[in-house]
Short mmCIF file of C-alpha atoms in Angstrom, two decimals:
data_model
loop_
_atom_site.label_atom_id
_atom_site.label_comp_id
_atom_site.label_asym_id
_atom_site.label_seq_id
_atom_site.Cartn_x
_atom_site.Cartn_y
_atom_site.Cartn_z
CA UNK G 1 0.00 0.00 0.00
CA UNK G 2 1.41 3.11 -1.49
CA UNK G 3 0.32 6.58 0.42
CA UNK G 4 1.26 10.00 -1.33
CA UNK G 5 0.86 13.62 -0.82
CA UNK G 6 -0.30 15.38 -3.92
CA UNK G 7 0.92 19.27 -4.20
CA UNK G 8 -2.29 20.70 -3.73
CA UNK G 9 -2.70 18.86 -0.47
CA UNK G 10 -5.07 15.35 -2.04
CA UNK G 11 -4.14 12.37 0.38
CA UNK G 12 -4.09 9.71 -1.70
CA UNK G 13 -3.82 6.02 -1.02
CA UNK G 14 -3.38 3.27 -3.55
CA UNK G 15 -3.01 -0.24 -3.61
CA UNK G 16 -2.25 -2.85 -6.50
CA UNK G 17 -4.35 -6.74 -5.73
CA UNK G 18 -5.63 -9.22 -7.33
CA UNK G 19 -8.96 -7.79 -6.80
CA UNK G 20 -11.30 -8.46 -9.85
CA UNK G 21 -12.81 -5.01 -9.19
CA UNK G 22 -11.27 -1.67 -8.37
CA UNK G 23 -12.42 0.23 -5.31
CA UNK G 24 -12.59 4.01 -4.71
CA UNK G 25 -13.67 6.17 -2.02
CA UNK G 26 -13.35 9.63 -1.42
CA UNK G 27 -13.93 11.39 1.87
CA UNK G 28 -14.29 15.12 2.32
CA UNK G 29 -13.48 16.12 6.36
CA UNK G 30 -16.72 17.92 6.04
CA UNK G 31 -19.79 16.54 8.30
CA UNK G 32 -22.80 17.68 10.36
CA UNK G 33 -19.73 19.66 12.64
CA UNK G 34 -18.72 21.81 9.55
CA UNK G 35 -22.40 23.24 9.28
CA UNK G 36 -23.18 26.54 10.19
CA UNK G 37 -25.16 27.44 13.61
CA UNK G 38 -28.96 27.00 12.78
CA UNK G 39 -28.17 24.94 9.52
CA UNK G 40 -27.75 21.35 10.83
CA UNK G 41 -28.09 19.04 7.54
CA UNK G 42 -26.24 21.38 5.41
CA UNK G 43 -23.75 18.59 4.57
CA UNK G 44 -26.13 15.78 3.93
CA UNK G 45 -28.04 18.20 1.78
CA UNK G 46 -24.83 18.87 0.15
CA UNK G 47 -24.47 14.85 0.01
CA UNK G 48 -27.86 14.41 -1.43
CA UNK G 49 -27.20 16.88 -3.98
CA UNK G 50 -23.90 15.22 -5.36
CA UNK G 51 -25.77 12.06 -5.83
CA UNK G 52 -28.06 12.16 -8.69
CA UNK G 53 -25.93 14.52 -10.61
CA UNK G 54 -24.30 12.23 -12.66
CA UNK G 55 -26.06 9.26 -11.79
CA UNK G 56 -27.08 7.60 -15.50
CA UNK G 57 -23.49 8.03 -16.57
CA UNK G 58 -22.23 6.27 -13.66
CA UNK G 59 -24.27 3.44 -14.05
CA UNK G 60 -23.68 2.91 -17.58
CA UNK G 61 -19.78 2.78 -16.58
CA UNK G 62 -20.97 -0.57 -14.60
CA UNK G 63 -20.72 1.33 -11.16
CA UNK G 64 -23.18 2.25 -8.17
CA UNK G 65 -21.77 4.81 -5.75
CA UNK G 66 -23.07 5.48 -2.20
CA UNK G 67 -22.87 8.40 0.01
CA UNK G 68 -22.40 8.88 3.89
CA UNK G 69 -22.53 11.68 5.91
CA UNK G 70 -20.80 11.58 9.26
CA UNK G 71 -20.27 14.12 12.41
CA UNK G 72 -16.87 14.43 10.65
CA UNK G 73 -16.43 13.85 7.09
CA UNK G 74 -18.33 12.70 3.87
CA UNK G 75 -17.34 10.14 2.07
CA UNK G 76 -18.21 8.79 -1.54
CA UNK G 77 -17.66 5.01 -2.42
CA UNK G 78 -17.76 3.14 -5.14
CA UNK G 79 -17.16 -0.37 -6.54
CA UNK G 80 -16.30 -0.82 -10.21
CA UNK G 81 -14.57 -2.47 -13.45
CA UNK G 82 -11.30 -1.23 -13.62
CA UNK G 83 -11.28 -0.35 -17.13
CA UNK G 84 -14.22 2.83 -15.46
CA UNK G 85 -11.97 3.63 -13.20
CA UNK G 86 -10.07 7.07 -15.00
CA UNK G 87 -13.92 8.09 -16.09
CA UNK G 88 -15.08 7.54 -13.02
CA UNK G 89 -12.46 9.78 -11.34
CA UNK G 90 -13.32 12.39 -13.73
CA UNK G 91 -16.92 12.42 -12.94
CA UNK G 92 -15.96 11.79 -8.97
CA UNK G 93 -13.84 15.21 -9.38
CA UNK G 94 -17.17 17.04 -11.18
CA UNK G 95 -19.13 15.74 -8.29
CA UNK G 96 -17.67 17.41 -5.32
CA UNK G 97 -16.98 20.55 -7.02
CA UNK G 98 -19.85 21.09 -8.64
CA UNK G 99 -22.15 24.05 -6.56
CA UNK G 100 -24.56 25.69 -9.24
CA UNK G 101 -27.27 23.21 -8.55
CA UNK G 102 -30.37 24.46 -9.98
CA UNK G 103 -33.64 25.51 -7.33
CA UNK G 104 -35.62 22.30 -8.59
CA UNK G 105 -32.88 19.91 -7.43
CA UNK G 106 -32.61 21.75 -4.33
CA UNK G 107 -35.86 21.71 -3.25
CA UNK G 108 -36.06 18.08 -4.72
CA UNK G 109 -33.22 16.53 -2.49
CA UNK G 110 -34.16 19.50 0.78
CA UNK G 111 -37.86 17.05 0.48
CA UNK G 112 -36.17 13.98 0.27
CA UNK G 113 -33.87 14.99 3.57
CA UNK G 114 -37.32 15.91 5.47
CA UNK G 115 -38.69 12.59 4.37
CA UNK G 116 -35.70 10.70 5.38
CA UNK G 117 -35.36 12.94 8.77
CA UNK G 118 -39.58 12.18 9.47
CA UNK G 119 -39.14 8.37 9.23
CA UNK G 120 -37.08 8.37 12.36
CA UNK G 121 -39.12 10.51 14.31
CA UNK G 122 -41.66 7.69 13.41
CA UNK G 123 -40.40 4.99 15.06
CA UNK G 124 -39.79 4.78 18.87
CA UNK G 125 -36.11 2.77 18.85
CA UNK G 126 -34.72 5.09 15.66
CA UNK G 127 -35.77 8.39 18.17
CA UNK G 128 -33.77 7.09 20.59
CA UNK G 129 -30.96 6.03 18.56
CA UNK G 130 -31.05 9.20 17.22
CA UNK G 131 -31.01 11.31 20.29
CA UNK G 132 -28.55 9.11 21.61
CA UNK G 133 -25.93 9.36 18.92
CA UNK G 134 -26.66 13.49 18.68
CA UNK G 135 -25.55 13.69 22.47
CA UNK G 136 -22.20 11.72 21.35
CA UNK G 137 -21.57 12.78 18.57
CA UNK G 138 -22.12 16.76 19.88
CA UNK G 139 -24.19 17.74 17.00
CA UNK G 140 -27.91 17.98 17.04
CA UNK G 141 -30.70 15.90 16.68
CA UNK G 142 -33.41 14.97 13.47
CA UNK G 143 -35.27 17.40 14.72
CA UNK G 144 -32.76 19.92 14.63
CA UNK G 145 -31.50 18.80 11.11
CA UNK G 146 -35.22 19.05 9.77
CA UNK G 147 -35.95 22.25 11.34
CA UNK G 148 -32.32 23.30 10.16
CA UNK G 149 -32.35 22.37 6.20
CA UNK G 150 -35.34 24.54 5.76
CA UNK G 151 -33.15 27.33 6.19
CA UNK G 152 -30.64 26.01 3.68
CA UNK G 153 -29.20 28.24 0.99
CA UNK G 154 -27.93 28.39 -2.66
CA UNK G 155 -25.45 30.44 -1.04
CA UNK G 156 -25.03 28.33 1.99
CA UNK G 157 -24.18 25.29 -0.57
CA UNK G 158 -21.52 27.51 -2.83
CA UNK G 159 -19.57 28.76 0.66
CA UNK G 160 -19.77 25.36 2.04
CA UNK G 161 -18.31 23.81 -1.11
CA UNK G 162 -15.87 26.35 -1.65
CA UNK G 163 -14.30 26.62 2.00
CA UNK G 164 -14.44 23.17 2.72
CA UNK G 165 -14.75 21.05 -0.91
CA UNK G 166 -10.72 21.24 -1.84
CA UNK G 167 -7.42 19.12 -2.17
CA UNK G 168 -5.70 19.86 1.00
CA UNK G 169 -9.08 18.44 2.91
CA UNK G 170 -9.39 15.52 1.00
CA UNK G 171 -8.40 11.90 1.10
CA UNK G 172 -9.14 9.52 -2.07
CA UNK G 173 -8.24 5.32 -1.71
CA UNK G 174 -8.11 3.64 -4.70
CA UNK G 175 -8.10 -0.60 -4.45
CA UNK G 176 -7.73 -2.76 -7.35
CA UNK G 177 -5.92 -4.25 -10.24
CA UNK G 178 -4.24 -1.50 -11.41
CA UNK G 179 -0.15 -0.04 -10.73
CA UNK G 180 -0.19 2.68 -8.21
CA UNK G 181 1.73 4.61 -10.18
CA UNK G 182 -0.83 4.55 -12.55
CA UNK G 183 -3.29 5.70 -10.14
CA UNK G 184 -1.03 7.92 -8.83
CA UNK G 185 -0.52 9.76 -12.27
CA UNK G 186 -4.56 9.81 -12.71
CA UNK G 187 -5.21 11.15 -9.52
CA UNK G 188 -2.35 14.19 -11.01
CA UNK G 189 -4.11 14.85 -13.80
CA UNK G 190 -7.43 14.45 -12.56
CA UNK G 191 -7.30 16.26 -9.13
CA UNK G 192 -4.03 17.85 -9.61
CA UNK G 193 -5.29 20.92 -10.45
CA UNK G 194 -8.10 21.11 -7.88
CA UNK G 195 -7.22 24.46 -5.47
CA UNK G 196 -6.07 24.41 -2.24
CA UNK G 197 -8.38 25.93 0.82
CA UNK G 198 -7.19 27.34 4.27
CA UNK G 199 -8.77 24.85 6.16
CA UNK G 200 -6.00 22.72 8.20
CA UNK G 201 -4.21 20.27 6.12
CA UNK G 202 -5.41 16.66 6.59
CA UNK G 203 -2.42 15.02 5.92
CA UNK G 204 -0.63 17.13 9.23
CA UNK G 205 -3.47 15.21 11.45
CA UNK G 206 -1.73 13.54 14.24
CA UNK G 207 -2.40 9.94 15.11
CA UNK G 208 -3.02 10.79 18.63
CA UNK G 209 -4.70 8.09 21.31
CA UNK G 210 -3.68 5.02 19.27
CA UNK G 211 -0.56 2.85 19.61
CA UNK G 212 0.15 0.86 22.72
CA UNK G 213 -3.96 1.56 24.32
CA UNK G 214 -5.15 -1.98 25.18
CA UNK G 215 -8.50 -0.93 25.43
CA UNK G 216 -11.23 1.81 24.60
CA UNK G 217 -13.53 2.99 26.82
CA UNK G 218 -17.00 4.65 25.74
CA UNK G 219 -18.58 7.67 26.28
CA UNK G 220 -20.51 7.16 29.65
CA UNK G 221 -23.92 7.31 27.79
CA UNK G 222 -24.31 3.84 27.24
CA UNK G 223 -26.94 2.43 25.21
CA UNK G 224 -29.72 2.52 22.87
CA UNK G 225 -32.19 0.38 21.77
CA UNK G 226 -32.45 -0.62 17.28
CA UNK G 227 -34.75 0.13 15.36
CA UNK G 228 -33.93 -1.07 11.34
CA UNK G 229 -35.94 -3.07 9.65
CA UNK G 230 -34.84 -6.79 9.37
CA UNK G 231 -37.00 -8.97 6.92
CA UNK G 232 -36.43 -12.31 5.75
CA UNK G 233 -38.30 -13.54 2.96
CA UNK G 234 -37.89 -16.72 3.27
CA UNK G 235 -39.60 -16.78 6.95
CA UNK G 236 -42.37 -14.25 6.18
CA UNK G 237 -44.44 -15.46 9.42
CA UNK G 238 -41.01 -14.82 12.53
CA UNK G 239 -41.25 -11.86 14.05
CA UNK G 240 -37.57 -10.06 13.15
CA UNK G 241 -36.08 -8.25 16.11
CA UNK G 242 -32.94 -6.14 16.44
CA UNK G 243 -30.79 -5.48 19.85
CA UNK G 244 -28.22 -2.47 19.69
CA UNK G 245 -25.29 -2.08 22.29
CA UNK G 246 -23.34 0.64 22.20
CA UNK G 247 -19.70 -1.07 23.06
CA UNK G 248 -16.25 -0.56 22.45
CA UNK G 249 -13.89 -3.04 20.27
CA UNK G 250 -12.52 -4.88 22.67
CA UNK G 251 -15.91 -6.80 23.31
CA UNK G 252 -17.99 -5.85 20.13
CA UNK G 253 -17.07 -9.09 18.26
CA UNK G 254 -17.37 -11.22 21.44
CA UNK G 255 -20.57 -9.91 22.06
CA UNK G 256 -22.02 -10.61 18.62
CA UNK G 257 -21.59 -14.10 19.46
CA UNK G 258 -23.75 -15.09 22.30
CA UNK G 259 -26.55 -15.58 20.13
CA UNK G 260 -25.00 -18.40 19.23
CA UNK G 261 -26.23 -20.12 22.51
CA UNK G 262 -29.62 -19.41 21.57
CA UNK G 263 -30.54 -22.37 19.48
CA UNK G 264 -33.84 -23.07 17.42
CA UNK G 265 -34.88 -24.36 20.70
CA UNK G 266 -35.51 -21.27 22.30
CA UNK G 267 -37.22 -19.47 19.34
CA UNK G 268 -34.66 -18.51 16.92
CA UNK G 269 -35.21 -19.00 13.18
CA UNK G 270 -31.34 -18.38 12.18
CA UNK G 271 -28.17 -17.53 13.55
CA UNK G 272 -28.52 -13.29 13.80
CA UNK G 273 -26.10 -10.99 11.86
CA UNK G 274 -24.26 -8.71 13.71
CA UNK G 275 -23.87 -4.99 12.16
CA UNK G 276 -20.81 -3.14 14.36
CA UNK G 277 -20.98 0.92 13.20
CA UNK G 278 -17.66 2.32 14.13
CA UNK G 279 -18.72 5.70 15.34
CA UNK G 280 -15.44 7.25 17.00
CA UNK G 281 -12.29 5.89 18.17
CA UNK G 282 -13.99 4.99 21.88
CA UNK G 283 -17.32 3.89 20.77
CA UNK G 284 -19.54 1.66 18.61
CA UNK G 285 -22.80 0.98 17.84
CA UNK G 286 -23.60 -2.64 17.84
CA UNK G 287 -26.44 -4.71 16.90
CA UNK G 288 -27.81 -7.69 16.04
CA UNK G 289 -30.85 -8.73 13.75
CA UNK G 290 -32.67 -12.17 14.53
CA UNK G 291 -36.22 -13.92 13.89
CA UNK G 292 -38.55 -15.50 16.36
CA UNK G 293 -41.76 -17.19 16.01
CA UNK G 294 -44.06 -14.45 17.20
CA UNK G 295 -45.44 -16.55 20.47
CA UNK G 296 -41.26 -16.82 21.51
CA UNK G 297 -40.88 -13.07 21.33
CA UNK G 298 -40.87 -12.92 25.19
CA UNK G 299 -38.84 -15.72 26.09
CA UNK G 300 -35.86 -14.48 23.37
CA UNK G 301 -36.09 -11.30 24.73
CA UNK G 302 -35.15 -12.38 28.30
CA UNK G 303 -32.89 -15.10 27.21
CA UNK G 304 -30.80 -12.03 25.10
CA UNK G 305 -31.30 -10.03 28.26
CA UNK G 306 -30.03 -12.73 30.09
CA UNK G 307 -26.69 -12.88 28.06
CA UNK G 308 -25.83 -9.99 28.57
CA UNK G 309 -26.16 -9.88 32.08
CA UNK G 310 -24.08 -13.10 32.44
CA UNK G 311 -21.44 -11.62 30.48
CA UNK G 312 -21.69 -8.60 32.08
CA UNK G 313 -20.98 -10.56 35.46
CA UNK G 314 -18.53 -13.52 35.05
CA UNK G 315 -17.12 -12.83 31.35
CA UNK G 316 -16.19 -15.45 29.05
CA UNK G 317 -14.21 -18.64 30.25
CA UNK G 318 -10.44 -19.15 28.86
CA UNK G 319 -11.65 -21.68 26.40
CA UNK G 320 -14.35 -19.87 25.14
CA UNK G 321 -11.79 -16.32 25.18
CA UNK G 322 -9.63 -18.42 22.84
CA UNK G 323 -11.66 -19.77 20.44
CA UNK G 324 -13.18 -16.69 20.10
CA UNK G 325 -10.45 -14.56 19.88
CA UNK G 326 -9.36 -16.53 17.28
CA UNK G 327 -11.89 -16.51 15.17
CA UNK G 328 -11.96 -13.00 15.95
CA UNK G 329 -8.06 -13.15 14.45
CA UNK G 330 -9.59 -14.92 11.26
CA UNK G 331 -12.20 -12.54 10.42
CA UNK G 332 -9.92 -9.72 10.49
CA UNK G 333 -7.47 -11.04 8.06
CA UNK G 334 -9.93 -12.25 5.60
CA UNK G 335 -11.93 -9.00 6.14
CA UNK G 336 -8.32 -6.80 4.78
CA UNK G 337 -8.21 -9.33 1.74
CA UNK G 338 -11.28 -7.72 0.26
CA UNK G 339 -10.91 -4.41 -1.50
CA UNK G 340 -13.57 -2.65 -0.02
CA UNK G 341 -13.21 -3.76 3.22
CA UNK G 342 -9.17 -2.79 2.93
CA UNK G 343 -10.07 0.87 1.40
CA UNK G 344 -12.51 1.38 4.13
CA UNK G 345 -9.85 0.20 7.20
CA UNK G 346 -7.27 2.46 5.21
CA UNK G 347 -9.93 5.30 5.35
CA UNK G 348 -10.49 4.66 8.40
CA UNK G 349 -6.96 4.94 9.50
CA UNK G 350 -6.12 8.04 7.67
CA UNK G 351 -9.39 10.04 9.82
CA UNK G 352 -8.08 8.43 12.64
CA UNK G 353 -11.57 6.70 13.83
CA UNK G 354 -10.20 3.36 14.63
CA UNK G 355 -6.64 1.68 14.66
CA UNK G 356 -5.41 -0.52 11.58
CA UNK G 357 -6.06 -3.64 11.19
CA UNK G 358 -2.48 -5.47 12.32
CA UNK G 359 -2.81 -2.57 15.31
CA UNK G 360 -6.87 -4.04 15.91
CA UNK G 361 -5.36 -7.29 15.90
CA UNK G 362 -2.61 -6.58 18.68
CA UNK G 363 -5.18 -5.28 20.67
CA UNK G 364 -7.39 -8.00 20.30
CA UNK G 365 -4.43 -10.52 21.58
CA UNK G 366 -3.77 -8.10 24.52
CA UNK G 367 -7.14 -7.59 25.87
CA UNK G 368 -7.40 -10.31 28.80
CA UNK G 369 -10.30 -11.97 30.38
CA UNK G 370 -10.39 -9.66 33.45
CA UNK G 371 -10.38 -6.80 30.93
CA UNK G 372 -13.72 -8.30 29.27
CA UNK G 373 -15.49 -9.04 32.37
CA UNK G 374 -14.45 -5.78 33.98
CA UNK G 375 -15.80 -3.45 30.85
CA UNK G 376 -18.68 -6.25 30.03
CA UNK G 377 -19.58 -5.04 34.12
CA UNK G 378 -18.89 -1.10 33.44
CA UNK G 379 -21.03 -0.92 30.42
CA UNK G 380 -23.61 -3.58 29.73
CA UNK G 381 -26.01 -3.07 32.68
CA UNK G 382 -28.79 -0.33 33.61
CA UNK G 383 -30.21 0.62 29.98
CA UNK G 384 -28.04 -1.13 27.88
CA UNK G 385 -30.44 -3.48 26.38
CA UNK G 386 -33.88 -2.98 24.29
CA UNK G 387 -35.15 -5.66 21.49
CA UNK G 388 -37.31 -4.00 19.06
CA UNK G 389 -40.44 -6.22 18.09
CA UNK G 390 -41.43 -5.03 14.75
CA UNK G 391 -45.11 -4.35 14.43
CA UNK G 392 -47.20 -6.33 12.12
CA UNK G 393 -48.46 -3.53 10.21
CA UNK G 394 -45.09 -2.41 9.34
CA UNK G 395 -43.53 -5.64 8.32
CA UNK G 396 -46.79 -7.12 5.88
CA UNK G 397 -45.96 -4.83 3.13
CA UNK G 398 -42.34 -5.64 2.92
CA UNK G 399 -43.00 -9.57 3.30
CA UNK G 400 -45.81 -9.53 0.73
CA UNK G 401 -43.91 -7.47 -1.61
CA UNK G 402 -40.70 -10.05 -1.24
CA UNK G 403 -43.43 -12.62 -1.91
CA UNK G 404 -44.46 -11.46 -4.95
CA UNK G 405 -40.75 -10.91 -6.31
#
């Protein structure tokens, strides 16, 4: 893995695989904490916006892209042939830049926000969730990004872009088949040019709090109950139910497994999923998605709540710490052997929101089991738990509609 320093500033990283697809992501440090005071969703109007601009050509290259908004940055990824790739670069470059949107597509993509904002003031578990993570993250609420985007700009959008939407405050990973020098000499000539802003340099960022720390500890407001939508198709009658934990990494993976004591006997339908968000270097947001047959909703819900409790107060035996750990080990590597997954840990590193993965996996061999049963104690009781029982009328449109796919 290659890592350069353009002259405008553009932190690029590049990689040559055997990767039958090229990867590409592009993060502007420009999130909800970049918006102005009584604009909240400036950014992921901004995000919206960039989007559909160029969407039909991007498509027709054989590529989908996908935007995020964070408290800190933005970030634009894409998966796609490698013969795309210099296009797509082009038409990446067009995207950010781009400010002159016209009113339609403004007020188009400002409706779209409100709509997206109004569905989690909907549902019970996603206002939680969402109050929760706006008192961590420091930034406001749905609420305040609804009431905030209405106030929203064509000027607001062109100072945003300009101050923030430039080299020096931008970090691009490119993952695939071809020579980084290659992609070093596209990225040149297609960003090489782009101007320079005053914000402060992101490639001067210090990697600060990372290193020889055995452990992370979370913010002391613990937990939060789901509230996504998990359907299965093939089960259309179990109930689907979702438990979120707000942990830190040293358990999150751990923790994902203890479903895996709860057997069809109890209730289950399959072995859950478990979705960890990474949402700052102390804290995460995980959860787990599982389905029930509706009349063992209350006995899975105790027997999760029970889990968590017993890990909470003994830990995990040295047996089970080992095999665990070890499998923990195994995901890891085959997780960085994936393009995406390796431009998204590089990313990662670069804005500083978690460690690398060979640093992860030193910290997963140091943590001990005192350490788990100690932070399992700290920080899953008193709130921590909440399985969301989806209710029927929300769930029979999805299932019939998979039904009649």
């Amino acid at each position: 893995m290659q890592r350069y320093v353009l002259d405008n500033g553009l932190v690029l990283w590049a990689h040559k695989g055997s990767f039958r697809r090229s990867h590409v992501i592009l993060c502007t440090k420009a999130g909800y904490a970049r918006d102005p005071p009584g604009k909240l969703g400036l950014a992921h109007l901004i995000e919206h916006l960039t989007i559909p601009e160029h969407l039909e050509t991007i498509e027709s290259l054989g590529c989908s892209v996908d935007g995020s908004t964070y408290r800190d940055y933005q970030t634009y990824e894409c998966t796609l042939p490698v013969r795309s790739l210099p296009r797509f670069l082009e038409i990446l470059r067009s995207h950010v830049t781009f400010s002159d949107h016209p009113d339609s597509h403004i007020e188009k993509e400002r409706n779209a926000l409100m709509l997206e904002g109004g569905k989690k003031l909907d549902c019970p578990s996603d206002r939680c969730e969402d109050l929760l993570n706006s008192m961590l993250e420091g930034v406001g609420s749905s609420q305040d990004e609804l009431r905030g985007v209405k106030r929203v700009t064509r000027t607001d959008i062109q100072d945003f872009k300009s101050r923030y939407c430039v080299a020096n405050n931008m970090v691009l990973v490119v993952v695939g088949k071809t020579d980084v020098t290659v992609v070093r000499d596209l990225a040149e000539r297609v960003f090489g040019d782009l101007c320079t802003g005053s914000v402060p340099a992101i490639s001067q960022l210090s990697m600060a709090g990372y290193g020889n720390k055995t452990e992370f500890v979370p913010s002391g407001l613990a937990y939060v109950a789901g509230g996504k939508y998990s359907i299965s198709p093939e089960h259309p009658e179990f109930v689907p139910l979702e438990c979120a934990v707000r942990t830190f990494h040293s358990i999150d993976l751990w923790t994902s497994r203890m479903f895996r004591e709860l057997r069809l006997a109890h209730g289950l339908v399959y072995t859950p999923t478990a979705n960890l968000e990474v949402q700052s270097a102390e804290s995460s947001l995980l959860s787990w998605q599982v389905s029930c047959f509706p009349q063992n909703v209350g006995r899975v819900q105790s027997l999760i709540h029970g889990q968590l409790e017993d890990l909470a107060s003994k830990g995990p035996s040295a047996a089970e710490w080992y095999r665990v750990r070890k499998a923990m080990l195994a995901e890891l590597q085959n997780d960085i052997c994936e393009a995406d997954e390796y431009a998204n840990y590089l990313l990662s590193h670069e804005l500083h929101r978690h460690p690398l993965p060979t640093e992860y996996a030193r910290l997963i061999r140091k943590v001990t089991q005192r350490k788990i049963r100690d932070a399992a104690g700290k920080h899953l009781v008193g709130g921590y738990h909440t399985v969301c029982v989806l209710p029927e009328q929300k769930i029979a449109r999805p299932f019939s509609h998979c039904a009649q796919e």
